[in-house]
Coordinates of C-alpha atoms and ligand atoms in Angstrom, one line a residue:
M1 CA -20.4 6.8 -37.6
D2 CA -19.5 10.6 -38.2
N3 CA -20.4 13.6 -36.0
K4 CA -23.4 14.2 -37.4
E5 CA -25.0 11.0 -37.1
K6 CA -24.0 11.3 -33.4
T7 CA -27.5 12.6 -30.8
E8 CA -26.5 15.2 -28.3
G9 CA -25.5 12.8 -25.3
K10 CA -23.2 10.5 -27.2
K11 CA -21.5 14.0 -28.0
L12 CA -21.4 14.7 -24.8
E13 CA -20.3 11.2 -23.4
E14 CA -17.0 11.8 -25.7
E15 CA -16.6 15.5 -24.4
L16 CA -16.1 15.6 -20.6
F17 CA -15.6 11.7 -20.1
N18 CA -12.0 10.7 -19.6
N19 CA -12.4 8.2 -21.7
K20 CA -10.0 4.9 -21.1
K21 CA -8.9 2.6 -24.3
S22 CA -6.1 0.8 -25.0
G23 CA -2.9 2.4 -26.4
W24 CA -2.3 0.2 -29.3
E25 CA -5.7 0.8 -30.2
K26 CA -4.3 4.6 -31.4
S27 CA -0.9 3.6 -32.8
S28 CA -0.5 3.9 -36.3
E29 CA 1.8 1.0 -37.9
E30 CA 4.8 2.6 -38.0
D31 CA 3.6 4.0 -34.4
K32 CA 4.0 0.4 -33.5
K33 CA 7.4 -0.6 -34.9
I34 CA 9.2 2.2 -33.4
I35 CA 7.2 0.7 -30.3
L36 CA 7.9 -2.8 -30.6
K37 CA 12.0 -2.0 -31.6
F38 CA 12.3 -0.7 -28.7
S39 CA 11.6 -3.3 -26.5
D40 CA 13.8 -5.7 -28.8
E41 CA 16.4 -3.3 -27.6
Y42 CA 15.7 -3.4 -23.8
I43 CA 15.7 -7.2 -24.0
K44 CA 18.6 -7.0 -25.3
F45 CA 19.5 -4.2 -22.3
L46 CA 17.2 -6.5 -19.5
N47 CA 19.5 -9.7 -20.9
K48 CA 22.7 -8.3 -20.0
S49 CA 21.7 -6.8 -16.2
K50 CA 19.5 -8.8 -14.3
T51 CA 21.9 -7.9 -11.1
E52 CA 22.2 -4.3 -10.1
R53 CA 26.0 -4.1 -10.5
E54 CA 25.8 -5.6 -13.8
F55 CA 23.0 -2.9 -14.5
V56 CA 25.6 0.4 -13.7
K57 CA 28.1 -2.2 -16.4
S58 CA 26.1 -1.8 -18.8
A59 CA 24.9 1.5 -18.4
K60 CA 28.4 3.0 -18.4
A61 CA 29.2 1.7 -20.8
V62 CA 26.6 3.0 -23.2
L63 CA 27.4 5.9 -21.2
D64 CA 31.0 6.5 -22.5
A65 CA 30.3 5.4 -25.4
N66 CA 28.1 8.8 -25.3
G67 CA 30.4 11.4 -24.2
Y68 CA 29.8 11.1 -20.6
K69 CA 32.4 11.6 -17.9
D70 CA 33.2 10.4 -14.3
I71 CA 32.0 13.4 -12.2
K72 CA 35.8 12.6 -10.4
T73 CA 37.2 13.3 -13.5
V74 CA 36.3 16.8 -14.6
E75 CA 38.0 19.8 -13.0
S76 CA 34.9 21.8 -14.4
I77 CA 31.0 21.8 -15.9
K78 CA 29.5 24.0 -18.2
A79 CA 26.0 24.2 -19.9
G80 CA 25.8 20.4 -22.0
D81 CA 28.1 18.6 -20.1
K82 CA 27.2 15.4 -19.6
V83 CA 28.7 13.5 -16.3
Y84 CA 27.4 10.8 -13.8
C85 CA 29.3 9.3 -10.4
I86 CA 28.7 5.3 -9.9
N87 CA 28.5 4.8 -6.1
R88 CA 30.3 1.5 -4.7
E89 CA 29.0 -0.5 -8.3
K90 CA 25.5 -0.8 -7.2
S91 CA 23.5 3.2 -8.1
M92 CA 24.6 6.1 -10.2
Y93 CA 23.5 9.7 -10.5
I94 CA 23.5 10.8 -14.0
A95 CA 23.1 14.3 -15.2
V96 CA 23.1 16.0 -18.9
I97 CA 23.7 20.2 -17.5
G98 CA 21.1 22.6 -18.5
N99 CA 21.4 26.0 -19.8
K100 CA 19.8 28.0 -16.1
K101 CA 21.4 27.6 -13.3
L102 CA 21.3 24.8 -10.5
E103 CA 20.3 26.6 -8.7
E104 CA 17.2 27.2 -10.4
G105 CA 16.3 23.4 -9.4
L106 CA 17.0 19.9 -11.2
N107 CA 15.1 17.7 -13.4
L108 CA 15.2 14.0 -12.1
V109 CA 13.5 10.9 -12.1
G110 CA 15.0 8.7 -10.0
A111 CA 14.6 4.9 -10.6
H112 CA 16.0 1.5 -8.9
I113 CA 17.4 -1.9 -9.8
D114 CA 17.8 -3.6 -8.0
S115 CA 15.5 -6.8 -8.1
P116 CA 13.9 -9.3 -5.3
R117 CA 15.8 -12.2 -5.3
L118 CA 17.7 -15.0 -3.5
D119 CA 21.6 -14.1 -1.6
L120 CA 23.7 -16.5 -0.5
K121 CA 24.8 -16.8 2.7
P122 CA 27.5 -16.0 4.6
N123 CA 28.0 -19.3 5.2
A124 CA 26.8 -20.8 2.4
L125 CA 28.4 -24.8 1.6
Y126 CA 27.5 -27.4 3.2
E127 CA 26.7 -31.1 2.3
D128 CA 24.0 -33.3 3.2
S129 CA 22.9 -36.6 2.1
G130 CA 25.3 -36.5 -0.7
F131 CA 23.9 -33.8 -2.7
A132 CA 26.0 -30.7 -2.2
Y133 CA 24.0 -26.6 -1.2
F134 CA 24.0 -23.3 -1.0
N135 CA 22.8 -21.4 2.0
T136 CA 20.4 -19.3 0.9
H137 CA 18.5 -16.5 2.1
Y138 CA 16.2 -14.0 0.0
Y139 CA 16.2 -10.2 -1.0
G140 CA 12.6 -8.2 -1.0
G141 CA 9.5 -9.2 -0.9
I142 CA 9.3 -13.2 -2.4
K143 CA 6.2 -15.6 -2.4
T144 CA 9.1 -18.7 -1.6
Y145 CA 7.4 -21.0 -3.3
Q146 CA 7.8 -19.9 -6.9
W147 CA 11.3 -20.3 -7.2
T148 CA 11.7 -23.9 -6.4
T149 CA 12.4 -25.9 -9.5
I150 CA 13.5 -23.3 -12.0
P151 CA 16.8 -22.3 -13.3
L152 CA 17.9 -19.8 -11.9
S153 CA 22.2 -18.2 -12.6
L154 CA 24.4 -17.2 -9.5
H155 CA 25.7 -13.3 -10.1
G156 CA 28.3 -11.7 -8.3
V157 CA 31.9 -11.0 -7.2
I158 CA 33.7 -12.8 -4.8
V159 CA 36.6 -10.9 -2.5
K160 CA 39.8 -12.0 -1.3
T161 CA 41.7 -10.9 2.0
N162 CA 44.3 -9.2 -1.0
G163 CA 41.3 -7.1 -2.7
E164 CA 41.4 -9.4 -5.7
K165 CA 37.9 -10.2 -6.9
I166 CA 36.4 -12.0 -8.5
E167 CA 33.6 -11.1 -10.5
V168 CA 30.5 -14.4 -11.4
N169 CA 28.5 -15.0 -13.5
I170 CA 26.9 -18.8 -14.4
G171 CA 23.9 -20.7 -15.3
E172 CA 23.7 -17.7 -18.2
E173 CA 25.3 -20.0 -21.4
E174 CA 23.6 -22.7 -23.7
S175 CA 27.1 -24.5 -22.3
D176 CA 27.3 -23.2 -18.4
P177 CA 25.6 -25.1 -15.5
I178 CA 22.3 -23.9 -13.7
F179 CA 20.9 -24.7 -10.0
T180 CA 17.8 -25.2 -8.6
I181 CA 15.8 -25.4 -6.0
T182 CA 14.2 -28.8 -5.4
D183 CA 10.6 -29.0 -3.6
L184 CA 8.7 -32.5 -2.8
L185 CA 6.9 -34.8 -5.0
P186 CA 2.3 -34.4 -5.4
H187 CA 2.7 -38.3 -4.4
L188 CA 4.1 -37.9 -0.3
A189 CA 3.0 -34.0 0.1
R190 CA -0.2 -34.7 1.6
E191 CA 0.5 -32.5 4.4
Q192 CA 2.7 -29.4 2.6
M193 CA -0.5 -29.6 0.9
Q194 CA -2.8 -28.4 3.4
K195 CA -0.9 -25.9 4.5
K196 CA -1.2 -21.7 3.7
L197 CA 0.2 -21.2 -0.5
G198 CA 2.3 -18.0 2.6
E199 CA 4.1 -20.7 4.4
G200 CA 4.5 -23.9 1.8
I201 CA 8.4 -23.5 1.4
D202 CA 10.1 -22.1 4.7
G203 CA 12.6 -19.3 3.4
E204 CA 14.9 -21.6 5.5
D205 CA 14.3 -24.4 3.4
L206 CA 15.1 -22.3 -0.5
N207 CA 18.6 -25.0 -0.4
L208 CA 20.8 -24.7 -3.9
L209 CA 21.2 -28.0 -5.1
I210 CA 25.0 -27.5 -6.8
G211 CA 26.4 -31.1 -6.9
N212 CA 26.9 -34.8 -6.2
I213 CA 30.2 -36.1 -7.3
P214 CA 32.0 -37.5 -4.2
Y215 CA 35.3 -37.3 -4.0
N216 CA 37.1 -39.8 -4.5
D217 CA 39.3 -40.6 -1.3
E218 CA 37.5 -42.7 2.4
A219 CA 39.7 -40.0 4.3
V220 CA 37.8 -37.4 3.9
G221 CA 34.5 -36.2 5.8
E222 CA 33.0 -34.1 3.4
K223 CA 33.7 -35.9 0.3
V224 CA 31.1 -33.5 -2.6
K225 CA 31.3 -30.6 -0.6
L226 CA 34.4 -31.0 -1.5
N227 CA 34.9 -32.3 -5.2
I228 CA 32.7 -29.2 -5.1
M229 CA 35.2 -25.9 -2.8
K230 CA 37.6 -27.9 -5.7
I231 CA 35.9 -27.6 -8.7
L232 CA 35.6 -23.6 -7.0
N233 CA 39.1 -23.5 -6.3
E234 CA 40.5 -24.3 -10.0
K235 CA 38.0 -21.7 -11.9
Y236 CA 37.9 -19.1 -9.6
G237 CA 40.9 -19.6 -7.6
I238 CA 38.8 -19.3 -4.0
K239 CA 38.6 -20.9 -0.8
E240 CA 35.7 -21.3 1.3
A241 CA 36.5 -19.7 4.0
D242 CA 36.0 -16.5 0.2
F243 CA 33.3 -16.6 0.7
L244 CA 32.4 -14.6 3.8
S245 CA 33.5 -11.2 1.5
S246 CA 30.9 -12.4 -1.3
E247 CA 27.6 -10.9 -2.3
L248 CA 26.8 -13.6 -4.8
E249 CA 23.2 -13.3 -6.1
L250 CA 20.9 -15.9 -7.6
V251 CA 17.5 -15.2 -9.8
P252 CA 16.3 -16.6 -13.3
A253 CA 18.3 -18.1 -15.5
F254 CA 15.8 -17.7 -18.1
K255 CA 16.2 -14.8 -20.8
A256 CA 13.8 -12.0 -20.8
R257 CA 11.4 -12.7 -23.6
S258 CA 8.4 -11.6 -26.0
L259 CA 5.5 -12.6 -25.1
G260 CA 1.9 -13.9 -26.7
F261 CA 1.6 -14.4 -30.8
D262 CA 1.3 -10.8 -30.5
G263 CA 4.3 -10.2 -29.1
S264 CA 3.4 -6.8 -27.3
M265 CA 4.0 -8.4 -24.3
V266 CA 7.7 -8.4 -22.6
A267 CA 8.1 -11.5 -19.4
G268 CA 10.9 -11.2 -17.7
Y269 CA 12.2 -11.1 -14.7
G270 CA 13.4 -7.7 -13.0
Q271 CA 10.9 -5.6 -14.9
D272 CA 10.7 -4.2 -11.1
D273 CA 12.5 -1.5 -11.8
K274 CA 14.7 -2.3 -14.9
V275 CA 11.8 -1.3 -17.1
C276 CA 12.0 2.4 -15.1
A277 CA 15.4 1.9 -15.3
Y278 CA 16.6 2.1 -18.9
T279 CA 13.6 3.8 -19.7
S280 CA 15.0 7.1 -17.1
L281 CA 18.2 6.1 -19.0
R282 CA 17.2 6.0 -22.7
A283 CA 15.1 8.8 -21.7
V284 CA 17.9 11.3 -20.0
M285 CA 20.3 10.0 -23.2
E286 CA 18.1 11.2 -25.7
A287 CA 16.5 14.2 -24.5
N288 CA 17.2 17.9 -26.3
V289 CA 18.0 19.0 -22.5
Q290 CA 18.0 23.1 -23.0
N291 CA 16.4 25.1 -19.5
K292 CA 16.6 22.6 -15.8
T293 CA 19.7 19.8 -15.5
A294 CA 18.4 16.9 -16.2
V295 CA 19.2 14.3 -13.7
C296 CA 18.4 10.2 -14.1
I297 CA 18.7 8.5 -10.9
L298 CA 19.6 4.2 -11.0
S299 CA 19.0 3.0 -7.1
D300 CA 19.9 -0.3 -5.1
K301 CA 18.0 -1.1 -1.6
E302 CA 14.6 0.1 -2.6
E303 CA 12.7 -3.9 -2.2
V304 CA 14.4 -3.4 1.2
G305 CA 14.2 0.2 2.4
S306 CA 16.3 2.0 0.6
M307 CA 19.0 1.8 3.9
G308 CA 22.7 2.0 3.1
N309 CA 25.7 3.4 1.3
T310 CA 23.9 2.5 -2.1
G311 CA 19.8 2.6 -1.2
M312 CA 18.7 5.9 -2.0
M313 CA 18.5 7.4 1.5
S314 CA 22.3 7.1 1.2
E315 CA 24.0 10.6 1.6
V316 CA 26.3 9.9 -1.7
F317 CA 23.4 11.8 -4.0
D318 CA 24.0 14.8 -2.1
H319 CA 26.8 14.6 -2.4
F320 CA 26.7 14.5 -6.6
V321 CA 24.4 16.9 -6.7
S322 CA 26.7 19.2 -4.5
E323 CA 30.0 18.4 -7.0
L324 CA 26.9 19.7 -9.8
L325 CA 27.8 22.8 -7.8
N326 CA 30.5 22.5 -6.9
K327 CA 32.5 22.0 -10.9
S328 CA 29.7 23.8 -12.0
G329 CA 31.2 26.8 -10.0
E330 CA 27.8 28.5 -8.3
N331 CA 28.0 27.0 -5.0
R332 CA 27.3 28.6 -2.1
P333 CA 26.3 27.7 1.8
D334 CA 23.6 26.3 1.8
L335 CA 22.4 26.0 -1.7
L336 CA 21.6 22.5 -1.9
K337 CA 18.9 22.3 0.0
K338 CA 17.3 25.5 -2.1
V339 CA 18.3 23.4 -5.9
F340 CA 15.7 20.5 -4.3
C341 CA 13.5 22.5 -3.1
N342 CA 13.2 24.1 -6.2
S343 CA 13.6 20.9 -8.2
S344 CA 10.2 18.1 -9.8
M345 CA 10.8 14.7 -9.8
L346 CA 9.5 11.3 -11.1
S347 CA 9.4 9.1 -9.2
A348 CA 10.4 5.7 -11.6
D349 CA 8.9 2.7 -10.8
V350 CA 6.4 -0.2 -11.5
G351 CA 2.7 -0.4 -10.7
T352 CA 0.3 -3.1 -10.5
A353 CA -1.4 -4.1 -13.9
Y354 CA -5.2 -4.9 -13.2
D355 CA -5.2 -8.7 -14.1
P356 CA -8.8 -10.3 -14.4
I357 CA -8.3 -13.3 -12.7
Y358 CA -7.4 -11.9 -9.6
A359 CA -9.8 -8.8 -9.8
S360 CA -11.0 -9.2 -6.3
V361 CA -8.5 -6.9 -5.1
S362 CA -8.2 -4.7 -6.6
D363 CA -10.7 -1.2 -7.6
R364 CA -11.3 -1.6 -11.2
T365 CA -12.3 1.8 -11.8
N366 CA -9.1 2.9 -9.7
S367 CA -6.6 0.2 -11.6
A368 CA -3.5 1.0 -14.2
F369 CA -4.6 -1.4 -17.4
A370 CA -2.0 -3.2 -19.4
S371 CA -0.9 -1.3 -22.7
Y372 CA -3.1 2.3 -21.1
G373 CA -0.3 3.7 -21.0
V374 CA 2.7 4.8 -18.2
S375 CA 1.2 4.4 -14.3
F376 CA 0.9 7.1 -11.7
D377 CA 0.0 7.3 -7.8
K378 CA -1.1 10.2 -6.7
Y379 CA 0.0 8.5 -3.5
T380 CA 1.3 4.8 -2.0
G381 CA 1.2 4.5 1.1
S382 CA -1.7 1.6 3.0
R383 CA -4.5 1.5 4.8
G384 CA -5.7 5.6 5.2
K385 CA -2.6 5.9 2.7
A386 CA -0.1 5.9 6.0
G387 CA 3.7 5.9 5.8
G388 CA 2.5 7.6 1.6
S389 CA 4.0 9.5 -0.1
D390 CA 1.1 11.9 -1.6
A391 CA 1.6 13.8 -5.2
N392 CA 0.3 17.2 -5.5
A393 CA -2.4 18.6 -7.9
E394 CA -0.8 21.6 -8.7
F395 CA 2.2 19.2 -10.0
I396 CA 0.0 16.6 -11.6
G397 CA -2.0 19.4 -12.9
K398 CA 1.5 20.2 -14.6
I399 CA 2.4 16.8 -15.5
R400 CA 0.0 15.9 -16.8
G401 CA -0.2 19.3 -19.4
I402 CA 3.3 18.0 -20.8
L403 CA 1.5 14.6 -21.9
E404 CA -1.1 16.0 -23.2
K405 CA 0.4 18.2 -25.2
N406 CA 2.8 15.5 -26.0
N407 CA 0.1 13.4 -26.8
I408 CA 0.8 10.7 -24.2
S409 CA -1.0 7.6 -22.9
Y410 CA -1.1 8.3 -19.2
Q411 CA -3.1 6.5 -16.4
I412 CA -3.2 7.9 -12.5
S413 CA -4.0 4.9 -10.9
E414 CA -3.9 3.1 -6.6
L415 CA -2.0 -0.3 -5.7
G416 CA -4.6 -2.1 -4.5
R417 CA -8.4 -2.5 -3.2
V418 CA -7.8 0.2 0.3
D419 CA -7.8 -2.4 1.9
V420 CA -5.7 -4.8 0.3
G421 CA -2.1 -3.7 1.1
G422 CA -0.1 -1.0 -0.8
G423 CA 3.7 -0.7 -1.5
G424 CA 6.7 2.1 -1.0
T425 CA 9.0 3.3 -3.3
I426 CA 11.8 6.0 -2.8
A427 CA 9.0 8.8 -3.6
Y428 CA 8.7 9.7 0.2
I429 CA 13.0 10.5 -0.2
L430 CA 13.7 12.7 -2.2
A431 CA 9.7 14.6 -1.3
N432 CA 11.9 14.5 2.6
K433 CA 14.3 16.9 0.5
G434 CA 11.7 19.5 -0.3
I435 CA 11.8 18.1 -3.7
E436 CA 8.1 17.7 -6.1
V437 CA 7.5 13.9 -6.4
I438 CA 5.3 11.4 -8.0
D439 CA 5.5 7.9 -9.0
C440 CA 5.8 7.1 -12.2
G441 CA 5.3 4.0 -14.2
V442 CA 4.9 1.1 -16.1
P443 CA 2.2 -2.0 -15.2
V444 CA 3.6 -5.3 -14.7
L445 CA 1.8 -8.5 -14.6
S446 CA 3.1 -11.5 -11.5
M447 CA 5.4 -8.5 -10.2
H448 CA 7.8 -9.5 -7.7
S449 CA 8.3 -13.5 -9.2
P450 CA 10.4 -14.5 -11.7
Y451 CA 9.1 -13.5 -14.7
E452 CA 7.2 -10.4 -15.0
V453 CA 5.4 -9.6 -17.5
T454 CA 5.4 -5.5 -19.2
S455 CA 3.0 -4.2 -22.3
K456 CA 5.2 -2.9 -25.1
F457 CA 3.3 0.1 -25.7
D458 CA 3.4 1.3 -21.6
V459 CA 7.6 1.0 -21.9
Y460 CA 7.5 2.7 -25.2
S461 CA 5.2 5.4 -23.3
A462 CA 7.1 5.5 -19.8
Y463 CA 10.4 6.6 -21.9
R464 CA 8.7 9.3 -23.6
T465 CA 6.8 11.0 -20.9
Y466 CA 10.8 10.6 -19.1
K467 CA 11.9 11.9 -22.1
A468 CA 9.1 15.1 -22.2
F469 CA 8.9 15.4 -18.6
Y470 CA 13.3 16.2 -19.3
E471 CA 12.9 18.6 -21.7
E472 CA 9.6 20.4 -20.8
M473 CA 9.1 20.0 -17.5
Ligands
MN1 MN1 9.8 -1.4 -7.7
MN2 MN1 9.5 -4.0 -5.7

């Protein structure tokens, strides 16, 4: 219908209403190619970066290849310099120095690179009824039943008393074995099936099946356990006590893949929050940083409250910014606080995508839809915004201006119906320092499950948002 045929009401509706539309409908064939290619690269990165340590390693490799330097190795910094700081192999801070003085503030994008998973307990290995098992303790908010009867791979490090560190990554290659957690057959599960979903699988029963061949010696008590320990000793040179100083994580062994006949989506483990981490990393590396210094935060421990020396609450981040001030020659007493008060940030974390199968938990009008673009949460928290970080309207107005100028699709949403639930991110931690912050990330289906789903349109839209923010905020 061309403009002549439109009624007055129709024209007014188009002018005044916030018309929400799938991003695919607004994309040209050329745009679609770019969007799909970006997600192909994202999928490749995700498949070699399933844990926080692996993400840091992958990120360091691309940063090193692109002229970024470890801040510890540089004496001074000036506009155009690119530096990073790795915090205990689990979190990292990256900066591209702008032309403006640091005291005028930073433009930050912060994501987290830890994801829900199963960790091995310190005393993990045991034998029962001819099977060897690892005891686990889950990390972050999971639905325990989702972690049985799927292939799991083991990732992490074992540190020996002499400081030697053994890296473990087993279950990703076709030739590797995988591990799994068993569940009860339906034939005998009548009692189990009557339990509430949340109680169906007890966290204590998430025991990983790892072996079944006994060591052939009648004098030995735990023969299967001994045989496993012998294999581990030959492969890694470890004894059972070395597990006491290890960090071993179980993650789904399956690969991230393109989803749907139309290839419109990404299915993969750990997209919360590696989808925002990857897009912010790409953005900081590809942005044309002119004015304010661009900083990308890849933090750890978000899924368990951001505590500890690698979480967002860690003062190691403040120390990194102080080092930027020191090495640029700008520093003077209390300047760090001024830097924070002049800074702006996108807290890059995933949100929930409206799922029509579970429509009852959402307010449709305030939901984020997959493929409608990057999603902002003005506030987080739950039941009356309790514990939430609430972005200021002035700040949101400014960001909307940047997005609309750059023709970037976005939506502003809430995590669910008012009294249903809620959640938090790292936003409040930075907001408490005086930084203007808003949550902004990719909407996800099946969040915190072993196989999360995102729209490739939204992945690309997040990248464009973070890049535009670095260039224009
Ligand atoms: Mn998250
Ligand atoms: Mn999460």
